[in-house]
């Protein structure tokens, strides 16, 4: 019985220690947390002048890119457009291939699967399963999402290089406002277009917007829709709901629970290990009795 208890407490200590470390430091581990979406290459890639590229190749291109010029921003927009297939999961549904992965965020993964087993149709469960990704490498590797996901990729990549960038919601579209030393630029990572001017001009100068998207190869009817989207109505900072933002709220809680579980398991293991076994105690009593009788 003592041996069984030792094994059980040892396993509990190892499991809780692994979970505690994962919840506390997993983002620093050199592992690949996600993989390309299995349907990415089978869905229609409707991006003018941009051919779809492999997810890992898209990540590799950005790893080599120095975004310090307008030409580099164009390359960034076109790489994101080529690496991400525009697709939306039907409302109210969860795509398992897009749901949070354990190595992306152990706390969010645990929270999601706990809710999924208890109440799979609950709106909160569905919302967690539909979270976007802020980390540009993870999001680009998965390679599936809408304009908001593309803008999150652009913004996170630029911030990593010390450039101020903010996903920005228009009236039915999301782009990234980029603030460079040369002035503000608008990067549309979904359509692969860069406006060489800022939001203020885009809102009051539809001809400039029209010219940029026509030059990229989009047809006139589609461009007119885009021009209307850039109007001043309904614009604002896009905050979104990402795995990383939810992680910030639950990581500390799960890490605390895991460290407590590890401490309790370690104490129990020490107590059980320090206690003499029944066989050893019985032998000790027999030896003591023998010495007593001989005396």
PDB file of C-alpha atoms in Angstrom:
ATOM      1  CA  UNK A   1       0.000   0.000   0.000  1.00  0.00           C
ATOM      2  CA  UNK A   2       2.847   2.349   0.839  1.00  0.00           C
ATOM      3  CA  UNK A   3       4.456   1.653  -2.525  1.00  0.00           C
ATOM      4  CA  UNK A   4       1.210   2.436  -4.353  1.00  0.00           C
ATOM      5  CA  UNK A   5       0.883   5.706  -2.432  1.00  0.00           C
ATOM      6  CA  UNK A   6       4.455   6.644  -3.321  1.00  0.00           C
ATOM      7  CA  UNK A   7       3.786   6.025  -7.019  1.00  0.00           C
ATOM      8  CA  UNK A   8       0.526   8.001  -6.981  1.00  0.00           C
ATOM      9  CA  UNK A   9       1.985  10.980  -5.138  1.00  0.00           C
ATOM     10  CA  UNK A  10       5.049  10.925  -7.402  1.00  0.00           C
ATOM     11  CA  UNK A  11       2.833  11.055 -10.489  1.00  0.00           C
ATOM     12  CA  UNK A  12       0.723  13.829  -8.963  1.00  0.00           C
ATOM     13  CA  UNK A  13       3.838  15.853  -8.147  1.00  0.00           C
ATOM     14  CA  UNK A  14       5.248  15.412 -11.659  1.00  0.00           C
ATOM     15  CA  UNK A  15       1.950  16.315 -13.329  1.00  0.00           C
ATOM     16  CA  UNK A  16       1.361  19.391 -11.193  1.00  0.00           C
ATOM     17  CA  UNK A  17       4.980  20.510 -11.614  1.00  0.00           C
ATOM     18  CA  UNK A  18       4.710  20.167 -15.397  1.00  0.00           C
ATOM     19  CA  UNK A  19       1.460  22.138 -15.447  1.00  0.00           C
ATOM     20  CA  UNK A  20       2.866  24.814 -13.134  1.00  0.00           C
ATOM     21  CA  UNK A  21       5.953  25.283 -15.311  1.00  0.00           C
ATOM     22  CA  UNK A  22       3.823  25.289 -18.456  1.00  0.00           C
ATOM     23  CA  UNK A  23       1.475  27.926 -17.043  1.00  0.00           C
ATOM     24  CA  UNK A  24       4.347  30.078 -15.853  1.00  0.00           C
ATOM     25  CA  UNK A  25       7.032  29.852 -18.523  1.00  0.00           C
ATOM     26  CA  UNK A  26       5.725  27.913 -21.531  1.00  0.00           C
ATOM     27  CA  UNK A  27       5.827  30.924 -23.857  1.00  0.00           C
ATOM     28  CA  UNK A  28       9.615  30.861 -23.649  1.00  0.00           C
ATOM     29  CA  UNK A  29       9.949  27.226 -24.682  1.00  0.00           C
ATOM     30  CA  UNK A  30      11.382  26.727 -28.208  1.00  0.00           C
ATOM     31  CA  UNK A  31       8.511  24.602 -29.481  1.00  0.00           C
ATOM     32  CA  UNK A  32       6.067  24.939 -32.333  1.00  0.00           C
ATOM     33  CA  UNK A  33       2.675  25.406 -30.737  1.00  0.00           C
ATOM     34  CA  UNK A  34       0.461  25.238 -33.836  1.00  0.00           C
ATOM     35  CA  UNK A  35       0.335  23.747 -37.306  1.00  0.00           C
ATOM     36  CA  UNK A  36      -1.267  24.863 -40.589  1.00  0.00           C
ATOM     37  CA  UNK A  37      -5.034  24.513 -40.779  1.00  0.00           C
ATOM     38  CA  UNK A  38      -5.845  21.289 -42.685  1.00  0.00           C
ATOM     39  CA  UNK A  39      -8.359  23.071 -44.945  1.00  0.00           C
ATOM     40  CA  UNK A  40      -6.125  26.060 -45.683  1.00  0.00           C
ATOM     41  CA  UNK A  41      -4.894  24.841 -49.064  1.00  0.00           C
ATOM     42  CA  UNK A  42      -8.275  23.535 -50.252  1.00  0.00           C
ATOM     43  CA  UNK A  43     -10.255  26.754 -49.766  1.00  0.00           C
ATOM     44  CA  UNK A  44     -10.457  29.413 -52.452  1.00  0.00           C
ATOM     45  CA  UNK A  45      -7.719  32.032 -52.186  1.00  0.00           C
ATOM     46  CA  UNK A  46      -9.340  35.152 -53.667  1.00  0.00           C
ATOM     47  CA  UNK A  47      -6.472  37.617 -53.520  1.00  0.00           C
ATOM     48  CA  UNK A  48      -5.643  39.553 -56.680  1.00  0.00           C
ATOM     49  CA  UNK A  49      -2.020  39.399 -57.768  1.00  0.00           C
ATOM     50  CA  UNK A  50      -0.999  37.332 -54.747  1.00  0.00           C
ATOM     51  CA  UNK A  51      -0.440  33.599 -55.021  1.00  0.00           C
ATOM     52  CA  UNK A  52      -0.909  31.464 -51.942  1.00  0.00           C
ATOM     53  CA  UNK A  53       2.316  30.353 -50.290  1.00  0.00           C
ATOM     54  CA  UNK A  54       3.118  27.714 -47.692  1.00  0.00           C
ATOM     55  CA  UNK A  55       2.483  28.784 -44.093  1.00  0.00           C
ATOM     56  CA  UNK A  56       6.006  28.063 -42.951  1.00  0.00           C
ATOM     57  CA  UNK A  57       7.408  29.887 -45.981  1.00  0.00           C
ATOM     58  CA  UNK A  58       5.299  32.935 -45.074  1.00  0.00           C
ATOM     59  CA  UNK A  59       6.740  32.912 -41.554  1.00  0.00           C
ATOM     60  CA  UNK A  60      10.271  32.470 -42.918  1.00  0.00           C
ATOM     61  CA  UNK A  61       9.846  35.444 -45.273  1.00  0.00           C
ATOM     62  CA  UNK A  62       8.805  37.723 -42.450  1.00  0.00           C
ATOM     63  CA  UNK A  63      11.644  36.473 -40.260  1.00  0.00           C
ATOM     64  CA  UNK A  64      14.000  37.792 -42.945  1.00  0.00           C
ATOM     65  CA  UNK A  65      12.122  41.055 -43.530  1.00  0.00           C
ATOM     66  CA  UNK A  66      13.311  44.405 -42.189  1.00  0.00           C
ATOM     67  CA  UNK A  67      10.179  46.591 -42.221  1.00  0.00           C
ATOM     68  CA  UNK A  68      12.056  49.876 -42.218  1.00  0.00           C
ATOM     69  CA  UNK A  69      10.845  51.146 -45.605  1.00  0.00           C
ATOM     70  CA  UNK A  70       7.592  51.587 -47.511  1.00  0.00           C
ATOM     71  CA  UNK A  71       8.665  48.869 -49.934  1.00  0.00           C
ATOM     72  CA  UNK A  72       9.110  46.506 -46.973  1.00  0.00           C
ATOM     73  CA  UNK A  73       5.606  47.358 -45.746  1.00  0.00           C
ATOM     74  CA  UNK A  74       4.269  46.359 -49.162  1.00  0.00           C
ATOM     75  CA  UNK A  75       6.191  43.098 -48.918  1.00  0.00           C
ATOM     76  CA  UNK A  76       4.727  42.565 -45.442  1.00  0.00           C
ATOM     77  CA  UNK A  77       1.160  43.146 -46.649  1.00  0.00           C
ATOM     78  CA  UNK A  78       1.568  40.860 -49.655  1.00  0.00           C
ATOM     79  CA  UNK A  79       3.203  38.093 -47.599  1.00  0.00           C
ATOM     80  CA  UNK A  80       0.364  38.124 -45.069  1.00  0.00           C
ATOM     81  CA  UNK A  81      -2.224  38.139 -47.870  1.00  0.00           C
ATOM     82  CA  UNK A  82      -0.447  35.200 -49.507  1.00  0.00           C
ATOM     83  CA  UNK A  83      -0.061  33.265 -46.265  1.00  0.00           C
ATOM     84  CA  UNK A  84      -3.560  33.646 -44.819  1.00  0.00           C
ATOM     85  CA  UNK A  85      -6.610  32.191 -46.540  1.00  0.00           C
ATOM     86  CA  UNK A  86      -9.650  34.389 -45.924  1.00  0.00           C
ATOM     87  CA  UNK A  87     -12.286  32.191 -44.327  1.00  0.00           C
ATOM     88  CA  UNK A  88     -14.833  32.525 -41.536  1.00  0.00           C
ATOM     89  CA  UNK A  89     -16.178  29.736 -39.334  1.00  0.00           C
ATOM     90  CA  UNK A  90     -20.007  29.837 -39.400  1.00  0.00           C
ATOM     91  CA  UNK A  91     -21.480  31.868 -36.557  1.00  0.00           C
ATOM     92  CA  UNK A  92     -22.052  29.894 -33.369  1.00  0.00           C
ATOM     93  CA  UNK A  93     -19.712  27.061 -34.394  1.00  0.00           C
ATOM     94  CA  UNK A  94     -16.220  26.051 -33.277  1.00  0.00           C
ATOM     95  CA  UNK A  95     -13.538  24.906 -35.700  1.00  0.00           C
ATOM     96  CA  UNK A  96     -11.355  22.481 -33.689  1.00  0.00           C
ATOM     97  CA  UNK A  97      -8.368  23.272 -35.909  1.00  0.00           C
ATOM     98  CA  UNK A  98      -8.610  26.954 -34.929  1.00  0.00           C
ATOM     99  CA  UNK A  99      -9.252  26.425 -31.212  1.00  0.00           C
ATOM    100  CA  UNK A 100      -6.490  27.274 -28.692  1.00  0.00           C
ATOM    101  CA  UNK A 101      -3.602  24.814 -28.477  1.00  0.00           C
ATOM    102  CA  UNK A 102      -2.044  23.680 -25.213  1.00  0.00           C
ATOM    103  CA  UNK A 103       1.412  25.059 -25.983  1.00  0.00           C
ATOM    104  CA  UNK A 104      -0.060  28.413 -27.035  1.00  0.00           C
ATOM    105  CA  UNK A 105      -1.649  28.889 -23.648  1.00  0.00           C
ATOM    106  CA  UNK A 106      -2.039  26.040 -21.157  1.00  0.00           C
ATOM    107  CA  UNK A 107      -4.539  27.995 -19.007  1.00  0.00           C
ATOM    108  CA  UNK A 108      -6.780  28.933 -21.947  1.00  0.00           C
ATOM    109  CA  UNK A 109      -6.579  25.378 -23.334  1.00  0.00           C
ATOM    110  CA  UNK A 110      -7.548  23.913 -19.956  1.00  0.00           C
ATOM    111  CA  UNK A 111     -10.342  26.432 -19.465  1.00  0.00           C
ATOM    112  CA  UNK A 112     -11.681  25.788 -22.970  1.00  0.00           C
ATOM    113  CA  UNK A 113     -11.711  21.986 -22.660  1.00  0.00           C
ATOM    114  CA  UNK A 114     -13.245  22.104 -19.188  1.00  0.00           C
ATOM    115  CA  UNK A 115     -16.066  24.260 -20.515  1.00  0.00           C
ATOM    116  CA  UNK A 116     -16.334  22.127 -23.658  1.00  0.00           C
ATOM    117  CA  UNK A 117     -16.917  18.987 -21.571  1.00  0.00           C
ATOM    118  CA  UNK A 118     -19.433  20.692 -19.282  1.00  0.00           C
ATOM    119  CA  UNK A 119     -21.389  23.002 -21.600  1.00  0.00           C
ATOM    120  CA  UNK A 120     -20.291  22.831 -25.257  1.00  0.00           C
ATOM    121  CA  UNK A 121     -23.144  25.058 -26.456  1.00  0.00           C
ATOM    122  CA  UNK A 122     -22.540  27.813 -23.910  1.00  0.00           C
ATOM    123  CA  UNK A 123     -21.762  31.176 -25.596  1.00  0.00           C
ATOM    124  CA  UNK A 124     -18.604  31.590 -23.496  1.00  0.00           C
ATOM    125  CA  UNK A 125     -17.313  28.186 -24.604  1.00  0.00           C
ATOM    126  CA  UNK A 126     -17.947  29.073 -28.245  1.00  0.00           C
ATOM    127  CA  UNK A 127     -16.305  32.471 -27.787  1.00  0.00           C
ATOM    128  CA  UNK A 128     -13.116  30.869 -26.420  1.00  0.00           C
ATOM    129  CA  UNK A 129     -13.063  28.372 -29.282  1.00  0.00           C
ATOM    130  CA  UNK A 130     -13.282  31.253 -31.775  1.00  0.00           C
ATOM    131  CA  UNK A 131     -10.522  33.432 -30.293  1.00  0.00           C
ATOM    132  CA  UNK A 132      -8.099  35.060 -32.729  1.00  0.00           C
ATOM    133  CA  UNK A 133      -4.316  34.997 -32.380  1.00  0.00           C
ATOM    134  CA  UNK A 134      -2.203  38.031 -31.561  1.00  0.00           C
ATOM    135  CA  UNK A 135       1.126  36.237 -31.980  1.00  0.00           C
ATOM    136  CA  UNK A 136       2.051  36.768 -35.616  1.00  0.00           C
ATOM    137  CA  UNK A 137       4.040  33.540 -35.974  1.00  0.00           C
ATOM    138  CA  UNK A 138       1.229  31.354 -34.621  1.00  0.00           C
ATOM    139  CA  UNK A 139      -1.466  33.123 -36.632  1.00  0.00           C
ATOM    140  CA  UNK A 140       0.512  33.018 -39.874  1.00  0.00           C
ATOM    141  CA  UNK A 141       1.378  29.354 -39.347  1.00  0.00           C
ATOM    142  CA  UNK A 142      -2.299  28.439 -38.946  1.00  0.00           C
ATOM    143  CA  UNK A 143      -2.931  30.459 -42.106  1.00  0.00           C
ATOM    144  CA  UNK A 144      -6.684  30.924 -41.864  1.00  0.00           C
ATOM    145  CA  UNK A 145      -8.699  33.955 -40.801  1.00  0.00           C
ATOM    146  CA  UNK A 146     -10.399  37.187 -41.749  1.00  0.00           C
ATOM    147  CA  UNK A 147      -9.143  40.748 -42.189  1.00  0.00           C
ATOM    148  CA  UNK A 148      -8.957  41.262 -38.416  1.00  0.00           C
ATOM    149  CA  UNK A 149      -6.593  38.312 -38.025  1.00  0.00           C
ATOM    150  CA  UNK A 150      -4.403  39.644 -40.838  1.00  0.00           C
ATOM    151  CA  UNK A 151      -4.216  43.051 -39.153  1.00  0.00           C
ATOM    152  CA  UNK A 152      -3.281  41.456 -35.840  1.00  0.00           C
ATOM    153  CA  UNK A 153      -0.426  39.678 -37.640  1.00  0.00           C
ATOM    154  CA  UNK A 154       0.786  42.926 -39.222  1.00  0.00           C
ATOM    155  CA  UNK A 155       0.599  44.875 -35.958  1.00  0.00           C
ATOM    156  CA  UNK A 156       2.362  42.233 -33.854  1.00  0.00           C
ATOM    157  CA  UNK A 157       5.143  41.830 -36.434  1.00  0.00           C
ATOM    158  CA  UNK A 158       5.776  45.573 -36.586  1.00  0.00           C
ATOM    159  CA  UNK A 159       5.679  46.007 -32.819  1.00  0.00           C
ATOM    160  CA  UNK A 160       8.319  43.310 -32.552  1.00  0.00           C
ATOM    161  CA  UNK A 161      10.513  45.575 -34.690  1.00  0.00           C
ATOM    162  CA  UNK A 162       9.807  48.635 -32.579  1.00  0.00           C
ATOM    163  CA  UNK A 163       7.267  50.209 -34.945  1.00  0.00           C
ATOM    164  CA  UNK A 164       4.004  51.507 -33.509  1.00  0.00           C
ATOM    165  CA  UNK A 165       1.058  49.740 -35.135  1.00  0.00           C
ATOM    166  CA  UNK A 166      -2.606  49.378 -34.225  1.00  0.00           C
ATOM    167  CA  UNK A 167      -5.337  47.196 -35.764  1.00  0.00           C
ATOM    168  CA  UNK A 168      -8.071  49.588 -36.778  1.00  0.00           C
ATOM    169  CA  UNK A 169     -11.666  48.801 -37.587  1.00  0.00           C
ATOM    170  CA  UNK A 170     -13.350  50.488 -40.519  1.00  0.00           C
ATOM    171  CA  UNK A 171     -16.994  50.115 -41.424  1.00  0.00           C
ATOM    172  CA  UNK A 172     -16.849  46.392 -42.270  1.00  0.00           C
ATOM    173  CA  UNK A 173     -13.095  45.897 -42.637  1.00  0.00           C
ATOM    174  CA  UNK A 174      -9.993  45.876 -40.398  1.00  0.00           C
ATOM    175  CA  UNK A 175      -6.602  47.282 -41.392  1.00  0.00           C
ATOM    176  CA  UNK A 176      -3.475  48.283 -39.465  1.00  0.00           C
ATOM    177  CA  UNK A 177      -2.505  51.888 -38.817  1.00  0.00           C
ATOM    178  CA  UNK A 178       1.285  52.078 -38.868  1.00  0.00           C
ATOM    179  CA  UNK A 179       3.206  55.051 -37.517  1.00  0.00           C
ATOM    180  CA  UNK A 180       6.656  55.269 -39.096  1.00  0.00           C
ATOM    181  CA  UNK A 181       9.323  57.963 -39.078  1.00  0.00           C
ATOM    182  CA  UNK A 182       8.090  58.859 -42.574  1.00  0.00           C
ATOM    183  CA  UNK A 183       4.529  59.371 -41.363  1.00  0.00           C
ATOM    184  CA  UNK A 184       1.415  57.248 -40.982  1.00  0.00           C
ATOM    185  CA  UNK A 185       0.703  54.376 -43.355  1.00  0.00           C
ATOM    186  CA  UNK A 186      -2.276  52.038 -43.647  1.00  0.00           C
ATOM    187  CA  UNK A 187      -1.411  48.365 -44.184  1.00  0.00           C
ATOM    188  CA  UNK A 188      -4.198  46.107 -45.438  1.00  0.00           C
ATOM    189  CA  UNK A 189      -2.764  42.649 -44.787  1.00  0.00           C
ATOM    190  CA  UNK A 190      -5.953  40.950 -45.911  1.00  0.00           C
ATOM    191  CA  UNK A 191      -5.890  42.374 -49.452  1.00  0.00           C
ATOM    192  CA  UNK A 192      -2.148  42.967 -49.672  1.00  0.00           C
ATOM    193  CA  UNK A 193      -2.349  46.741 -50.148  1.00  0.00           C
ATOM    194  CA  UNK A 194      -0.493  49.611 -48.453  1.00  0.00           C
ATOM    195  CA  UNK A 195      -1.821  53.167 -48.513  1.00  0.00           C
ATOM    196  CA  UNK A 196       1.164  55.552 -48.442  1.00  0.00           C
ATOM    197  CA  UNK A 197      -0.773  57.967 -46.258  1.00  0.00           C
ATOM    198  CA  UNK A 198      -2.725  58.004 -43.013  1.00  0.00           C
ATOM    199  CA  UNK A 199      -6.305  57.531 -41.942  1.00  0.00           C
ATOM    200  CA  UNK A 200      -7.191  61.214 -42.026  1.00  0.00           C
ATOM    201  CA  UNK A 201      -6.382  61.451 -45.727  1.00  0.00           C
ATOM    202  CA  UNK A 202      -8.049  58.114 -46.471  1.00  0.00           C
ATOM    203  CA  UNK A 203     -11.295  59.343 -44.916  1.00  0.00           C
ATOM    204  CA  UNK A 204     -11.388  62.593 -46.897  1.00  0.00           C
ATOM    205  CA  UNK A 205      -9.681  61.555 -50.141  1.00  0.00           C
ATOM    206  CA  UNK A 206     -11.544  58.618 -51.730  1.00  0.00           C
ATOM    207  CA  UNK A 207      -9.643  59.086 -54.985  1.00  0.00           C
ATOM    208  CA  UNK A 208      -6.356  58.258 -53.277  1.00  0.00           C
ATOM    209  CA  UNK A 209      -7.848  55.105 -51.764  1.00  0.00           C
ATOM    210  CA  UNK A 210      -9.409  54.147 -55.080  1.00  0.00           C
ATOM    211  CA  UNK A 211      -6.116  54.570 -56.902  1.00  0.00           C
ATOM    212  CA  UNK A 212      -4.188  52.389 -54.447  1.00  0.00           C
ATOM    213  CA  UNK A 213      -6.582  49.444 -54.667  1.00  0.00           C
ATOM    214  CA  UNK A 214      -7.011  49.737 -58.442  1.00  0.00           C
ATOM    215  CA  UNK A 215      -3.223  49.755 -58.808  1.00  0.00           C
ATOM    216  CA  UNK A 216      -3.122  46.512 -56.828  1.00  0.00           C
ATOM    217  CA  UNK A 217      -5.334  44.909 -59.473  1.00  0.00           C
ATOM    218  CA  UNK A 218      -8.755  44.782 -57.835  1.00  0.00           C
ATOM    219  CA  UNK A 219     -11.724  45.384 -60.127  1.00  0.00           C
ATOM    220  CA  UNK A 220     -13.570  48.695 -60.092  1.00  0.00           C
ATOM    221  CA  UNK A 221     -16.805  47.386 -58.542  1.00  0.00           C
ATOM    222  CA  UNK A 222     -14.972  45.790 -55.607  1.00  0.00           C
ATOM    223  CA  UNK A 223     -12.819  48.877 -55.145  1.00  0.00           C
ATOM    224  CA  UNK A 224     -15.919  51.043 -54.831  1.00  0.00           C
ATOM    225  CA  UNK A 225     -16.988  48.900 -51.869  1.00  0.00           C
ATOM    226  CA  UNK A 226     -13.564  49.402 -50.313  1.00  0.00           C
ATOM    227  CA  UNK A 227     -13.678  53.155 -50.883  1.00  0.00           C
ATOM    228  CA  UNK A 228     -17.025  53.316 -49.082  1.00  0.00           C
ATOM    229  CA  UNK A 229     -15.598  51.363 -46.165  1.00  0.00           C
ATOM    230  CA  UNK A 230     -12.897  54.001 -45.674  1.00  0.00           C
ATOM    231  CA  UNK A 231     -15.495  56.676 -44.990  1.00  0.00           C
ATOM    232  CA  UNK A 232     -15.356  58.331 -41.544  1.00  0.00           C
ATOM    233  CA  UNK A 233     -18.448  56.579 -40.192  1.00  0.00           C
ATOM    234  CA  UNK A 234     -18.017  53.603 -37.859  1.00  0.00           C
ATOM    235  CA  UNK A 235     -14.230  53.728 -37.562  1.00  0.00           C
ATOM    236  CA  UNK A 236     -12.357  52.917 -34.367  1.00  0.00           C
ATOM    237  CA  UNK A 237      -9.531  50.950 -32.760  1.00  0.00           C
ATOM    238  CA  UNK A 238      -9.968  47.201 -33.134  1.00  0.00           C
ATOM    239  CA  UNK A 239      -9.362  45.428 -29.846  1.00  0.00           C
ATOM    240  CA  UNK A 240     -10.633  41.974 -30.704  1.00  0.00           C
ATOM    241  CA  UNK A 241     -10.572  38.896 -28.504  1.00  0.00           C
ATOM    242  CA  UNK A 242      -7.351  36.928 -28.720  1.00  0.00           C
ATOM    243  CA  UNK A 243      -5.917  33.844 -27.079  1.00  0.00           C
ATOM    244  CA  UNK A 244      -3.140  35.994 -25.635  1.00  0.00           C
ATOM    245  CA  UNK A 245      -5.479  38.561 -24.092  1.00  0.00           C
ATOM    246  CA  UNK A 246      -7.540  35.833 -22.426  1.00  0.00           C
ATOM    247  CA  UNK A 247      -4.335  34.135 -21.342  1.00  0.00           C
ATOM    248  CA  UNK A 248      -3.395  37.245 -19.363  1.00  0.00           C
ATOM    249  CA  UNK A 249      -6.544  36.831 -17.290  1.00  0.00           C
ATOM    250  CA  UNK A 250      -6.351  33.129 -16.446  1.00  0.00           C
ATOM    251  CA  UNK A 251      -2.634  32.232 -16.521  1.00  0.00           C
ATOM    252  CA  UNK A 252      -1.864  33.489 -13.010  1.00  0.00           C
ATOM    253  CA  UNK A 253      -4.876  31.655 -11.592  1.00  0.00           C
ATOM    254  CA  UNK A 254      -3.948  28.291 -13.146  1.00  0.00           C
ATOM    255  CA  UNK A 255      -0.284  28.717 -12.232  1.00  0.00           C
ATOM    256  CA  UNK A 256      -1.237  29.343  -8.594  1.00  0.00           C
ATOM    257  CA  UNK A 257      -3.465  26.246  -8.478  1.00  0.00           C
ATOM    258  CA  UNK A 258      -0.723  24.141 -10.086  1.00  0.00           C
ATOM    259  CA  UNK A 259       1.999  25.274  -7.687  1.00  0.00           C
ATOM    260  CA  UNK A 260      -0.292  24.600  -4.712  1.00  0.00           C
ATOM    261  CA  UNK A 261      -1.046  21.121  -6.063  1.00  0.00           C
ATOM    262  CA  UNK A 262       2.673  20.490  -6.551  1.00  0.00           C
ATOM    263  CA  UNK A 263       3.475  21.622  -3.009  1.00  0.00           C
ATOM    264  CA  UNK A 264       0.755  19.403  -1.518  1.00  0.00           C
ATOM    265  CA  UNK A 265       1.903  16.411  -3.586  1.00  0.00           C
ATOM    266  CA  UNK A 266       5.527  16.979  -2.614  1.00  0.00           C
ATOM    267  CA  UNK A 267       4.677  17.197   1.095  1.00  0.00           C
ATOM    268  CA  UNK A 268       2.552  14.064   0.893  1.00  0.00           C
ATOM    269  CA  UNK A 269       5.333  12.254  -0.954  1.00  0.00           C
ATOM    270  CA  UNK A 270       7.848  13.282   1.704  1.00  0.00           C
ATOM    271  CA  UNK A 271       5.566  12.181   4.554  1.00  0.00           C
ATOM    272  CA  UNK A 272       4.793   8.807   2.997  1.00  0.00           C
ATOM    273  CA  UNK A 273       8.433   8.279   2.026  1.00  0.00           C
ATOM    274  CA  UNK A 274       9.705   9.137   5.490  1.00  0.00           C
ATOM    275  CA  UNK A 275       7.266   6.813   7.248  1.00  0.00           C
ATOM    276  CA  UNK A 276       8.713   3.294   7.705  1.00  0.00           C
ATOM    277  CA  UNK A 277       6.949   0.548   5.844  1.00  0.00           C
ATOM    278  CA  UNK A 278       4.828  -2.000   7.700  1.00  0.00           C
ATOM    279  CA  UNK A 279       7.331  -4.761   6.930  1.00  0.00           C
ATOM    280  CA  UNK A 280      10.236  -2.667   8.186  1.00  0.00           C
ATOM    281  CA  UNK A 281       8.320  -1.700  11.336  1.00  0.00           C
ATOM    282  CA  UNK A 282       7.350  -5.323  11.991  1.00  0.00           C
ATOM    283  CA  UNK A 283      10.967  -6.427  11.578  1.00  0.00           C
ATOM    284  CA  UNK A 284      12.154  -3.699  13.889  1.00  0.00           C
ATOM    285  CA  UNK A 285       9.669  -4.792  16.556  1.00  0.00           C
ATOM    286  CA  UNK A 286      10.759  -8.437  16.242  1.00  0.00           C
ATOM    287  CA  UNK A 287      14.423  -7.435  16.512  1.00  0.00           C
ATOM    288  CA  UNK A 288      13.672  -5.303  19.581  1.00  0.00           C
ATOM    289  CA  UNK A 289      11.745  -8.147  21.188  1.00  0.00           C
ATOM    290  CA  UNK A 290      14.584 -10.591  20.474  1.00  0.00           C
ATOM    291  CA  UNK A 291      17.137  -8.301  22.128  1.00  0.00           C
ATOM    292  CA  UNK A 292      14.787  -7.842  25.085  1.00  0.00           C
ATOM    293  CA  UNK A 293      14.386 -11.598  25.554  1.00  0.00           C
ATOM    294  CA  UNK A 294      18.120 -12.249  25.356  1.00  0.00           C
ATOM    295  CA  UNK A 295      18.732  -9.569  27.977  1.00  0.00           C
TER     296      UNK A 295
END
